[in-house]
Coordinates of C-alpha atoms in Angstrom, one line a residue:
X1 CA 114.7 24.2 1.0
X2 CA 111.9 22.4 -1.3
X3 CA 109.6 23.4 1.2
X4 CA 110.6 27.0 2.5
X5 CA 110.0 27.5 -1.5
X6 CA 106.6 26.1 -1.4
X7 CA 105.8 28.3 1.5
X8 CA 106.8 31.5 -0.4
X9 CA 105.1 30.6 -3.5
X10 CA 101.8 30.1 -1.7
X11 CA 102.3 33.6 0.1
X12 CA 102.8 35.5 -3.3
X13 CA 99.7 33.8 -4.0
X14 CA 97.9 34.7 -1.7
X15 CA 98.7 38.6 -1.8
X16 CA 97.9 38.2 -5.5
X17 CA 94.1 37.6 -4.0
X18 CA 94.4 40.5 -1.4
X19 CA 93.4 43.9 -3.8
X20 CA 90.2 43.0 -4.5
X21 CA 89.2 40.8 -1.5
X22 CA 90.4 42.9 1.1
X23 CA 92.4 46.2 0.7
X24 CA 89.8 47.5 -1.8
X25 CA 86.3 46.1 -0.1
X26 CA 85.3 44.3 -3.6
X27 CA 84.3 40.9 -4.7
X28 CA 84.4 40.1 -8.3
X29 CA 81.4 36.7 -9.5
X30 CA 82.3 35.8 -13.0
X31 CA 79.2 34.0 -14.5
X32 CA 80.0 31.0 -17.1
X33 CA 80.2 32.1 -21.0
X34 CA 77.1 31.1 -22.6
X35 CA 76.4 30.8 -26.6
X36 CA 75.8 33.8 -28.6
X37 CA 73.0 33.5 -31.0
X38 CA 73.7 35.2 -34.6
X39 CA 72.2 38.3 -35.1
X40 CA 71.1 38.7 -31.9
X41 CA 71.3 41.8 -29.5
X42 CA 69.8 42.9 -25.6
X43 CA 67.2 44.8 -25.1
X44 CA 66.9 44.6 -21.7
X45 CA 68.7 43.6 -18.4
X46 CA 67.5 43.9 -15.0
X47 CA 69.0 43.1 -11.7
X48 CA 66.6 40.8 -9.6
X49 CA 67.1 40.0 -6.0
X50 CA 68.3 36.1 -6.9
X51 CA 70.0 37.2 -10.0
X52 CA 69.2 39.2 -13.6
X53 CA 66.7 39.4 -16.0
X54 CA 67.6 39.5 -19.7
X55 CA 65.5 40.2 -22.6
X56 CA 67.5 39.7 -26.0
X57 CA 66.2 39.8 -29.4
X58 CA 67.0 37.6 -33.0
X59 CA 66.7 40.4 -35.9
X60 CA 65.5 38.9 -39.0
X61 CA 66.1 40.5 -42.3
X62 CA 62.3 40.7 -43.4
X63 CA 59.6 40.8 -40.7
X64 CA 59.8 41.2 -37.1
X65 CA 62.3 39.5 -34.7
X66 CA 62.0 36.9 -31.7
X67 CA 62.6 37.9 -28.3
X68 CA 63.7 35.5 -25.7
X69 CA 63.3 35.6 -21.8
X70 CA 66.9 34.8 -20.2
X71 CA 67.3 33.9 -16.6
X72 CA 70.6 33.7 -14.6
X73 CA 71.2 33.1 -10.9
X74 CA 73.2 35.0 -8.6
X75 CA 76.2 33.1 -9.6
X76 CA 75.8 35.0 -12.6
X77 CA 75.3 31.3 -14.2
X78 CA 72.7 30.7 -17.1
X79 CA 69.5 29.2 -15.8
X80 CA 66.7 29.5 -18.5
X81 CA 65.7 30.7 -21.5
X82 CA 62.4 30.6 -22.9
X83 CA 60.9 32.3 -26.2
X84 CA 58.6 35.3 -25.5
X85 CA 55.5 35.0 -27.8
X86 CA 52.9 37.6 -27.8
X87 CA 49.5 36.6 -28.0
X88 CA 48.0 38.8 -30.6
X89 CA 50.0 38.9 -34.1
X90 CA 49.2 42.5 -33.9
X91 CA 50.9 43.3 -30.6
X92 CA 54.4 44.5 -30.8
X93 CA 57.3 44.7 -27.8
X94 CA 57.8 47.9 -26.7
X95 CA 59.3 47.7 -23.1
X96 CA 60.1 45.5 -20.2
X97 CA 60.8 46.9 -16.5
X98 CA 61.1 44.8 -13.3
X99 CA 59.5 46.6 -10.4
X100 CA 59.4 44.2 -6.8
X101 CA 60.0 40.9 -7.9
X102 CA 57.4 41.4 -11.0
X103 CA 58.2 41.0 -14.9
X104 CA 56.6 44.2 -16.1
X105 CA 55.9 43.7 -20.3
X106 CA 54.7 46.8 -22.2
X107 CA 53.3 46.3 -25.7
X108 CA 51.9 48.7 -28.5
X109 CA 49.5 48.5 -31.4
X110 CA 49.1 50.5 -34.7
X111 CA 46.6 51.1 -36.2
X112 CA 47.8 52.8 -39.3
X113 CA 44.4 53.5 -41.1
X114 CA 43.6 56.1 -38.4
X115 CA 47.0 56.8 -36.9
X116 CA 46.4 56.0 -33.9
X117 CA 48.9 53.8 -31.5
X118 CA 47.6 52.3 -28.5
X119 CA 49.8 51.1 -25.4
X120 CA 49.5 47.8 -23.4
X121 CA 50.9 46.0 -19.9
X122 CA 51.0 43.3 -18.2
X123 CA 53.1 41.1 -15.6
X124 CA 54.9 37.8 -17.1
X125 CA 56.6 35.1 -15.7
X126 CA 59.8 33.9 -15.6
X127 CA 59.2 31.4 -18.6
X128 CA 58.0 34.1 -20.9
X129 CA 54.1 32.9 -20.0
X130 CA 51.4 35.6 -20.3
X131 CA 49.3 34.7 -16.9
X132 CA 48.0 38.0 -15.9
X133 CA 45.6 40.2 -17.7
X134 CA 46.5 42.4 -20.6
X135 CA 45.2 45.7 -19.7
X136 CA 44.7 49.2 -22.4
X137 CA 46.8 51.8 -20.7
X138 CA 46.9 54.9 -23.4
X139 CA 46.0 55.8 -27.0
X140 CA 48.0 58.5 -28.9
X141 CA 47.9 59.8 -32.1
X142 CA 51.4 59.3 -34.6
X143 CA 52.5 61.0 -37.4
X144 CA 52.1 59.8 -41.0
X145 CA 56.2 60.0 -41.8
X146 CA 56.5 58.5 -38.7
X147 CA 55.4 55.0 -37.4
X148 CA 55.3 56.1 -34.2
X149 CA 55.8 59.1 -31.8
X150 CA 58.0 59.5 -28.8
X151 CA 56.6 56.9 -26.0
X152 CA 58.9 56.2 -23.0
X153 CA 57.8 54.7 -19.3
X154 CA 59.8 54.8 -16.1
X155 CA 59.5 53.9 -12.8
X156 CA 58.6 56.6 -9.5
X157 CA 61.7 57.5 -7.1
X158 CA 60.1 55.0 -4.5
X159 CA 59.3 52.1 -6.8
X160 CA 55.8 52.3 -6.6
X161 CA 54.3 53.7 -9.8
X162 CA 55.0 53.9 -13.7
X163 CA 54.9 57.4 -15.7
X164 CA 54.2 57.1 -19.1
X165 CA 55.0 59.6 -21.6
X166 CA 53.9 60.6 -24.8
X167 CA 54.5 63.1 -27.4
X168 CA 51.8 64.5 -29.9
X169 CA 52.7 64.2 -33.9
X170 CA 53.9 67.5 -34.9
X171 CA 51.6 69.1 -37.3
X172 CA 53.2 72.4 -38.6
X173 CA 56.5 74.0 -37.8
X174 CA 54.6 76.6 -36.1
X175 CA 52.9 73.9 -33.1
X176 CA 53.3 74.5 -29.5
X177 CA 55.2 72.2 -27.3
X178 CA 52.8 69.4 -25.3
X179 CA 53.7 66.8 -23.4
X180 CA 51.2 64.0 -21.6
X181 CA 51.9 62.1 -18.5
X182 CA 49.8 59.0 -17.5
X183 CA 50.4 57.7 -13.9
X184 CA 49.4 54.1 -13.0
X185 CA 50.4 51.9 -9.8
X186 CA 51.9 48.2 -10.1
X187 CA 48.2 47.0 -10.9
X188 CA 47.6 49.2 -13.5
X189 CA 45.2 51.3 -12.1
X190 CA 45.3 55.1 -13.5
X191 CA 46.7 57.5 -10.1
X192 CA 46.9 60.3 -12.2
X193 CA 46.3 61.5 -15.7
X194 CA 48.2 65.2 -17.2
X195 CA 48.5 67.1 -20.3
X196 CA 51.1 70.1 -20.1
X197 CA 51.7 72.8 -22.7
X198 CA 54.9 74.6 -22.8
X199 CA 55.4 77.7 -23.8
X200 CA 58.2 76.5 -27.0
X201 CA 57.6 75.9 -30.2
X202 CA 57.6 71.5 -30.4
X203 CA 60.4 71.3 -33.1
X204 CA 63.0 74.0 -30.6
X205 CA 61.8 71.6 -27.1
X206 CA 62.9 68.3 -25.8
X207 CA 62.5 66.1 -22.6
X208 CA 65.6 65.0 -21.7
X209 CA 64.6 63.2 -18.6
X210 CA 61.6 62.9 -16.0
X211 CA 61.9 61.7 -12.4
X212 CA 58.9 61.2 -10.4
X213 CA 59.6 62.2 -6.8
X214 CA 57.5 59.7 -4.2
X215 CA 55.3 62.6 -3.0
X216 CA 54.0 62.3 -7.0
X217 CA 56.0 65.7 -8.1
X218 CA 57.2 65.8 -11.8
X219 CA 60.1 67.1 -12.7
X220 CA 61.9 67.5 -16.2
X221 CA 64.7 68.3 -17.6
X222 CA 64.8 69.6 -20.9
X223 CA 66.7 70.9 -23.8
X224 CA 65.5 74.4 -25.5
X225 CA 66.9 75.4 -29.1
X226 CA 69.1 78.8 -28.7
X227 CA 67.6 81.3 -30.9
X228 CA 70.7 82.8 -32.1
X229 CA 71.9 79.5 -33.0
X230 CA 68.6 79.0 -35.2
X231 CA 69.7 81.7 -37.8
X232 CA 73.2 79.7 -38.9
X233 CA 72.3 76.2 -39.5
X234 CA 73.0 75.5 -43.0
X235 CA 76.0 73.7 -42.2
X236 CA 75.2 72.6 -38.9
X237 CA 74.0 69.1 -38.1
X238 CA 71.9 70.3 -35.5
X239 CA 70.8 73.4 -33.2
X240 CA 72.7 74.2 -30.2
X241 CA 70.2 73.9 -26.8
X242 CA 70.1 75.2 -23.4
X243 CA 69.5 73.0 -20.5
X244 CA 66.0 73.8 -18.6
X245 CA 64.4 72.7 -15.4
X246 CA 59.9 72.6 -14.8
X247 CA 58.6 70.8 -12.0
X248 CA 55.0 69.9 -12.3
X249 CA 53.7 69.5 -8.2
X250 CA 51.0 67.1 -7.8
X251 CA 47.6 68.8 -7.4
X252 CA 49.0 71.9 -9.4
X253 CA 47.9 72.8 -12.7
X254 CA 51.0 75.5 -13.6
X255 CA 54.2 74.3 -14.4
X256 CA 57.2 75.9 -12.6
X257 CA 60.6 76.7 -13.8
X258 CA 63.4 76.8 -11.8
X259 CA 65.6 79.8 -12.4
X260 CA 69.0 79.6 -11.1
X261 CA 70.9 82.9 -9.9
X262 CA 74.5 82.0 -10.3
X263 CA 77.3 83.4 -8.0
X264 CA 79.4 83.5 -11.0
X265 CA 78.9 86.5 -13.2
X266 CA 80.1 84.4 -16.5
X267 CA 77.6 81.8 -16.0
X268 CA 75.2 82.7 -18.5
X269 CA 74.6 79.3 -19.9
X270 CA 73.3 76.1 -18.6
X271 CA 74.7 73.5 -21.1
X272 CA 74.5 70.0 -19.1
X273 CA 72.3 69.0 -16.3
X274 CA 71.4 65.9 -14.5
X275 CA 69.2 65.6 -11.1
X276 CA 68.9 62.6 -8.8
X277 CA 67.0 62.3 -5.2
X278 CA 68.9 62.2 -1.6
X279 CA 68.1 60.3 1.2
X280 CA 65.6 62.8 2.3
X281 CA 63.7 63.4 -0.7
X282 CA 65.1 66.3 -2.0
X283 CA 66.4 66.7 -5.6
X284 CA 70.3 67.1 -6.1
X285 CA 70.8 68.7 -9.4
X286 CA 73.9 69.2 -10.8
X287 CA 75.6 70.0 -14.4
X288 CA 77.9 72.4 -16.3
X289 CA 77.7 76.4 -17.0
X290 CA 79.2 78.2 -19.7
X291 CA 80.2 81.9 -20.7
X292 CA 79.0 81.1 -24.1
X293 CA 76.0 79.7 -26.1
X294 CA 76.0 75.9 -26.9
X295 CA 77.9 73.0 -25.8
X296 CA 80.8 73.9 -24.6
X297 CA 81.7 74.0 -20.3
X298 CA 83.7 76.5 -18.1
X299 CA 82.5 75.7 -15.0
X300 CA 80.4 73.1 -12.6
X301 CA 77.0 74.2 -10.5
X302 CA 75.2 72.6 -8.0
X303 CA 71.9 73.6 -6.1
X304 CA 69.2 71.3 -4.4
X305 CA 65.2 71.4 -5.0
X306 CA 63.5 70.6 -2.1
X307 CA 59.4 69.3 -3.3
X308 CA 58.9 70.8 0.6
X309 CA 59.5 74.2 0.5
X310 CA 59.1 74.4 -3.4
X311 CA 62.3 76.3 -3.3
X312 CA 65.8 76.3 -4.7
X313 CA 68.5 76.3 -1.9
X314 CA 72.4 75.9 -1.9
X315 CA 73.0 77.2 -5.0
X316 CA 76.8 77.4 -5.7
X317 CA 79.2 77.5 -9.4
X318 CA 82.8 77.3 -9.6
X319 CA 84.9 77.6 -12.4
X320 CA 87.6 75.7 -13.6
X321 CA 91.1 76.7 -12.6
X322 CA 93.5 77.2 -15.2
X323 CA 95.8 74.1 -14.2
X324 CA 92.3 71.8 -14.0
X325 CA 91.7 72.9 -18.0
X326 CA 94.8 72.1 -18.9
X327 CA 95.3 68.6 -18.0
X328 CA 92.7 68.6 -20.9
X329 CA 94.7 70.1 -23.7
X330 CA 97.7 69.2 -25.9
X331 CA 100.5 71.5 -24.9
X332 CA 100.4 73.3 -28.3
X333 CA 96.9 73.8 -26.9
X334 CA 98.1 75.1 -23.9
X335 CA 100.3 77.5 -25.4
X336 CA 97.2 79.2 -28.0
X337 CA 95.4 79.9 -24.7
X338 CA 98.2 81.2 -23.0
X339 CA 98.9 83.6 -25.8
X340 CA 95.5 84.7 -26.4
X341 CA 94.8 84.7 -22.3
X342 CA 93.7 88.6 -21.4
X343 CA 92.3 89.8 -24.5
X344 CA 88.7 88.2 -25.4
X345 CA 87.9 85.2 -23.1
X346 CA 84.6 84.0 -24.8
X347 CA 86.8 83.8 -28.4
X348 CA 89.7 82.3 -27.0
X349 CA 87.9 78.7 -27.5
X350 CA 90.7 77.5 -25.0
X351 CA 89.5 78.9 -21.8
X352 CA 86.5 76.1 -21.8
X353 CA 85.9 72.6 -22.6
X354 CA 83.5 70.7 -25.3
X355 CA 81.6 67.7 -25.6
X356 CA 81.7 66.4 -21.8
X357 CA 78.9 64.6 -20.7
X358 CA 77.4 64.3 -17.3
X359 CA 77.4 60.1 -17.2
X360 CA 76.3 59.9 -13.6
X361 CA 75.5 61.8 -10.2
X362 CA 76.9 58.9 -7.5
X363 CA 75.0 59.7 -4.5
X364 CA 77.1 59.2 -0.7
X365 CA 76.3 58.1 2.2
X366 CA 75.5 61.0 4.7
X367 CA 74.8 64.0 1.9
X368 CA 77.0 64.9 -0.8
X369 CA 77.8 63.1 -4.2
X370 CA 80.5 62.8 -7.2
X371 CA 79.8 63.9 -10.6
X372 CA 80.9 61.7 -13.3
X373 CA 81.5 63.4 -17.0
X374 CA 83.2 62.1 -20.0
X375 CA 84.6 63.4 -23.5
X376 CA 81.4 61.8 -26.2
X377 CA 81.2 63.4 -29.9
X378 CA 79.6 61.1 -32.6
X379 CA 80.7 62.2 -36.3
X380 CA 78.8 61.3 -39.2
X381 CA 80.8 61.9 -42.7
X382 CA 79.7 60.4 -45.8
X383 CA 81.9 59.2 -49.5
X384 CA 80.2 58.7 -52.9
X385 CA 82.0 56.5 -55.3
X386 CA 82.1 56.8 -58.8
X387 CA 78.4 55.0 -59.4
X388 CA 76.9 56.9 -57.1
X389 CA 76.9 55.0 -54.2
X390 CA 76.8 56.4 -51.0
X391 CA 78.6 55.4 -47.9
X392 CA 78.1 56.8 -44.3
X393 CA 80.8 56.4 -41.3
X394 CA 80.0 56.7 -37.6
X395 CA 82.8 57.4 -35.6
X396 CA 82.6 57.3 -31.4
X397 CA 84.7 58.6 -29.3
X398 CA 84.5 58.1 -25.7
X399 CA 87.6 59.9 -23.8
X400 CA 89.0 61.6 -21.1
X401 CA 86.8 61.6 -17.9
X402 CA 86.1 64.4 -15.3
X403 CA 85.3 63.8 -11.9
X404 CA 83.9 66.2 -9.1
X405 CA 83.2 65.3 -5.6
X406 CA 80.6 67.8 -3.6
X407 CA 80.4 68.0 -0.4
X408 CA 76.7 68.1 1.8
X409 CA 76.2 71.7 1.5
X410 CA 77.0 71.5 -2.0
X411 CA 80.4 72.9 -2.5
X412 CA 83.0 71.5 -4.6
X413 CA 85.6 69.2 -2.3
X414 CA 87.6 68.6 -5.3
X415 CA 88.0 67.8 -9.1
X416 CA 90.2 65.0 -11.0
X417 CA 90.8 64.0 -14.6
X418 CA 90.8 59.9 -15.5
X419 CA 92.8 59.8 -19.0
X420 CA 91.1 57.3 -21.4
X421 CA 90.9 56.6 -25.0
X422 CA 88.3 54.7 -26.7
X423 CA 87.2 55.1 -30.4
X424 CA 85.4 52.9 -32.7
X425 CA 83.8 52.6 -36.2
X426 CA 80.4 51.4 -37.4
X427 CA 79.6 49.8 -34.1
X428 CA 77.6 52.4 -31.9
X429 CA 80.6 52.7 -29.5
X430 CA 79.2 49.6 -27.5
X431 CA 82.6 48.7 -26.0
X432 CA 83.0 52.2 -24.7
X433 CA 82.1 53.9 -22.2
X434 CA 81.9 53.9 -18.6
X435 CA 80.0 51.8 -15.2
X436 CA 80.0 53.6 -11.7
X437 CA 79.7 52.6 -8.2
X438 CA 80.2 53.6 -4.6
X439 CA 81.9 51.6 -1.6
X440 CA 80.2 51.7 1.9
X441 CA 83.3 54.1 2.6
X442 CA 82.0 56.4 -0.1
X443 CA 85.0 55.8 -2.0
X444 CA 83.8 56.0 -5.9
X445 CA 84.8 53.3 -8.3
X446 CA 84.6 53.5 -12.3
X447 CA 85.2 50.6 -14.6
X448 CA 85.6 50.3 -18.5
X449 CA 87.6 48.7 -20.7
X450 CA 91.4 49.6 -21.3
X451 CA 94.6 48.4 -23.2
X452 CA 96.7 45.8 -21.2
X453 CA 99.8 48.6 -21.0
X454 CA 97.8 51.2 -19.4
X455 CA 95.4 49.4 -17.0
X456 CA 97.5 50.3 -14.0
X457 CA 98.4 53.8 -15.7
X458 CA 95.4 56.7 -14.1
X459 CA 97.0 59.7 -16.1
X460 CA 99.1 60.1 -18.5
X461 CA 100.2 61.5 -22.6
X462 CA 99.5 60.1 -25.5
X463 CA 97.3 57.7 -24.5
X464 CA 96.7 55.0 -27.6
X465 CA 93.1 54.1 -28.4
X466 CA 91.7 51.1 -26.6
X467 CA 91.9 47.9 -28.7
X468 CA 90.0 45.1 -27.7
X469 CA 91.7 42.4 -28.3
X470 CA 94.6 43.6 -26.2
X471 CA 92.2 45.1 -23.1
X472 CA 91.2 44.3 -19.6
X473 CA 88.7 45.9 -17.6
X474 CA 89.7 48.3 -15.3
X475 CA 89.1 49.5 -12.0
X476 CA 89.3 53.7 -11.1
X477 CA 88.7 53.7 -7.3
X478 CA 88.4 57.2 -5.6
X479 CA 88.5 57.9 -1.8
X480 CA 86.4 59.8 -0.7
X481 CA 89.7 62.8 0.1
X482 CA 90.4 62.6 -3.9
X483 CA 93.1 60.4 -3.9
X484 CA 93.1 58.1 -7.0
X485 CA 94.2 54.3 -8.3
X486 CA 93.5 52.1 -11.0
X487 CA 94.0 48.0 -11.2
X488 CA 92.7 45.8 -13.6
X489 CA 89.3 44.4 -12.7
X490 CA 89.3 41.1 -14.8
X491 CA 90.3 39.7 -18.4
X492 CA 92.3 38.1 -20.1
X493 CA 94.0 36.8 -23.5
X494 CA 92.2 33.3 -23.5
X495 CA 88.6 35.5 -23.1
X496 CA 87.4 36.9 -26.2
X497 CA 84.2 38.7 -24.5
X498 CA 84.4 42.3 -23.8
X499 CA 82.5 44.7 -21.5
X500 CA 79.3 46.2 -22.8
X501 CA 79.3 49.1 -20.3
X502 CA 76.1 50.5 -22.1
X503 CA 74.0 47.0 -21.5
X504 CA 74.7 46.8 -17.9
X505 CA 71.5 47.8 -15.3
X506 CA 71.6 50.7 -13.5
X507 CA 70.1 51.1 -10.2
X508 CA 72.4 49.3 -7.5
X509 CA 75.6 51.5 -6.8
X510 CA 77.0 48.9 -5.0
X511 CA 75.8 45.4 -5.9
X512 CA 76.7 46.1 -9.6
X513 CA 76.2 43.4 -13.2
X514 CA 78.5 43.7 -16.3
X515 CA 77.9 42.4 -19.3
X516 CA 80.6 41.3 -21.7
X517 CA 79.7 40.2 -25.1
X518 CA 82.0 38.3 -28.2
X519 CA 81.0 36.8 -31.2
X520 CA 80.6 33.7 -30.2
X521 CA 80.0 33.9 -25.9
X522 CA 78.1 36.1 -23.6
X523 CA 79.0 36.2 -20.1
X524 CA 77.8 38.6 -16.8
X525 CA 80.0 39.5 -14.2
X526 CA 78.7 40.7 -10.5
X527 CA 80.8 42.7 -8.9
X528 CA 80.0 43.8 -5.2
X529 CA 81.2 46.8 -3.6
X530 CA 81.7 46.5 0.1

């Protein structure tokens, strides 16, 4: 008897094992928690080969902070960590990248007497050494209320150039949008050096984002200030934009913008974009319309650049059915837009949804991808006491999430809604948030932190607001036909660390790092999608 009960308590063990091992193609490494420093914070974290790269930072109250070079194995186990000193007291950290088994470092220097702000590279080791050559990449100009302008560097679709971009100070209201683009390989050797004007005033224009295809084509997606919007703004914290595409082709000197005929005839409005590259080059670009000005969503579009032909193709829109909205609303919600359904759809502020974010275009295997959005507003409100003292409160919220699979020739397969609840106060909304990744099977997998008594719930009302110290983090998984589950991932009450979704590297969809942070551990978490 003793030993038939033996038997069975080793087979519920063993199925205990089987979701994550077997049935859902996922192996989960959890690193060792390591000490967290006071005051400290990452500023970087890259996903090497043999394990990550992380850059933190110690903030001291006067003066500037230490940074420290962090090395963990593939274990996800704490090897190293060394102090990164610059060698001229002058130099300040501005960037790290890892490109092909090389610690790229980018530094800056001002000189403030003639405004000017000149940017630096080099390659370090993994001991925070400076053994290669420092070399003078750029020099820009920065405005007096400013210490700095705008001066961001990424790395080429095919890993084998950095674009660096800078922004001219803005002179007068009146100044015309510029933008300039220096190109250089892994040696730091200039490829190619551009300058392009835009035909926007520079306070009503934004980059949002820049991708540089491997045939050396720019492309950008930017944010343009409505001009209706302009003329109310007295109580507005800021001015609503429209969502742009230009494409810069190498050896051109005109920049082109992509117009997009929609089949839809209420999609007037492009309010949310995002664009990544296919297996054969091509851009897959993908983002909300609207019937209305600003940021608001009624339906999802999809159409494909290809750098080849120079031309849009497979453009296609669909709008939100009725029963998709309203797994979005309250049901007094529900019942206002039933009521006011018929008469005047672009003020019944019911028919469409606000504040989603595109997080993430996941591509598959074989053409197609999801689209990954989710519910972000950040509030600002502010109290004065009785001596005058003024006190500001940030509030995050990071909710429900929208999901839409499209298929190779760009229609929409299918759309789902993930039910979450995270809000927070005065800490930038760190634990919120979301990671994504894709199985070999194309099935699409989400994680984030939840409470303990919904981690197995996918939807559902009145959803509470996460609280940390009663959370795991949870799995989503999709197949690729739409159907759904979530299972928690990993946590527990003896762990006081909690996923950072925001500090984890992007880049491998399947081979994927979390980090979890506490106040008094660190830890990173490799989780592989088979």
């Amino acid at each position: 008897m003793k030993h038939n009960f033996l038997q069975l308590i080793l087979l519920l063990f063993s199925f205990t094992l089987l979701p994550f091992s077997k049935a859902q193609n996922i192996e989960v490494h959890i690193g060792n928690e390591t000490k967290a420093y006071k005051k400290e914070r990452i500023i970087s974290v890259h996903h090497a080969d043999d394990g990550i790269i992380v850059l933190k930072e110690q903030l001291k109250l006067l003066g500037k902070g230490r940074q420290f070079l962090e090395i963990f194995d593939e274990d996800m186990n704490f090897v190293s960590r060394n102090e990164l000193e610059l060698p001229d007291k002058d130099l300040e950290f501005s960037l790290m990248r890892y490109l092909n088994g090389n610690i790229y470092l980018f530094m800056e220097k001002q000189d403030s007497r003639n405004r000017i702000n000149t940017a630096y590279g080099t390659i370090i080791t993994r001991d925070a050494k400076f053994e290669s050559e420092i070399y003078e990449l750029v020099q820009f100009e920065y405005e007096r209320r400013k210490r700095i302008n705008s001066f961001d560097i990424s790395i080429s679709a095919d890993s084998t150039s950095f674009l660096i971009e800078t922004t001219p100070p803005q002179i007068d209201k009146e100044q015309m949008a510029s933008r300039h683009f220096l190109i250089i390989d892994q040696d730091f050797k200039e490829v190619d050096n551009i300058t392009i004007d835009f035909p926007f005033k520079e306070r009503d224009f934004g980059i949002n984002r820049t991708h540089l295809d491997a045939k050396g084509n720019l492309h950008m997606l930017t944010s343009v200030a409505i001009e209706e919007s302009k003329r109310n703004t007295i109580f507005r914290t800021a001015v609503e934009t429209e969502a742009r595409v230009f494409t810069l082709y190498k050896g051109e000197s005109d920049v082109q913008e992509y117009i997009i005929n929609f089949l839809n005839d209420d999609a007037g409005f492009i309010s949310q974009i995002q664009m990544k590259t296919d297996d054969l080059g091509r851009l897959q670009c993908a983002g909300f319309y609207s019937d209305t000005k600003g940021n608001s969503t009624r339906g999802v579009f999809v159409f494909t650049i290809d750098p080849e032909t120079k031309e849009i193709s497979n453009v296609n829109s669909q709008e939100f059915t009725d029963e998709y909205l309203e797994q979005f609303l309250t049901d007094r919600q529900v019942r206002k837009k039933n009521r006011k359904q018929g008469r005047d759809s672009k003020n019944n502020r019911f028919e469409r949804l606000y504040y989603y974010k595109v997080r993430d275009i996941v591509m598959k295997k074989g053409g197609g991808f999801y689209m990954v959005a989710e519910y972000y507003l950040h509030t600002v409100t502010t109290t004065t006491n009785a001596n005058g003292t003024v006190t500001y409160t940030n509030r995050y919220y990071y909710n429900d999430l929208m999901v839409i699979s499209v298929l190779e020739d760009n229609s929409v397969d299918w759309y789902s809604k993930v039910a979450k609840k995270q809000y927070s106060i005065n800490d930038d909304g760190i634990y919120s948030g979301i990671v994504t990744g894709i199985n070999d099977d194309n099935s699409l997998n989400i994680i984030y932190n939840d409470n303990n008594e919904t981690s197995n719930i996918l939807v559902g009302d009145n959803i509470k607001a996460l609280k940390l110290k009663k959370s795991k983090v949870v799995l989503v998984k999709f197949e690729e036909d739409g159907t759904a589950s979530k299972t928690p991932l990993f946590g527990d009450k003896k762990s006081k660390v909690y996923l950072v979704p925001s500090a984890s590297p992007k880049g491998k969809q399947n081979n994927l790092v979390l980090y979890s942070k506490g106040k008094k551990k660190n830890r990173f978490t490799n989780v592989i999608l088979r």
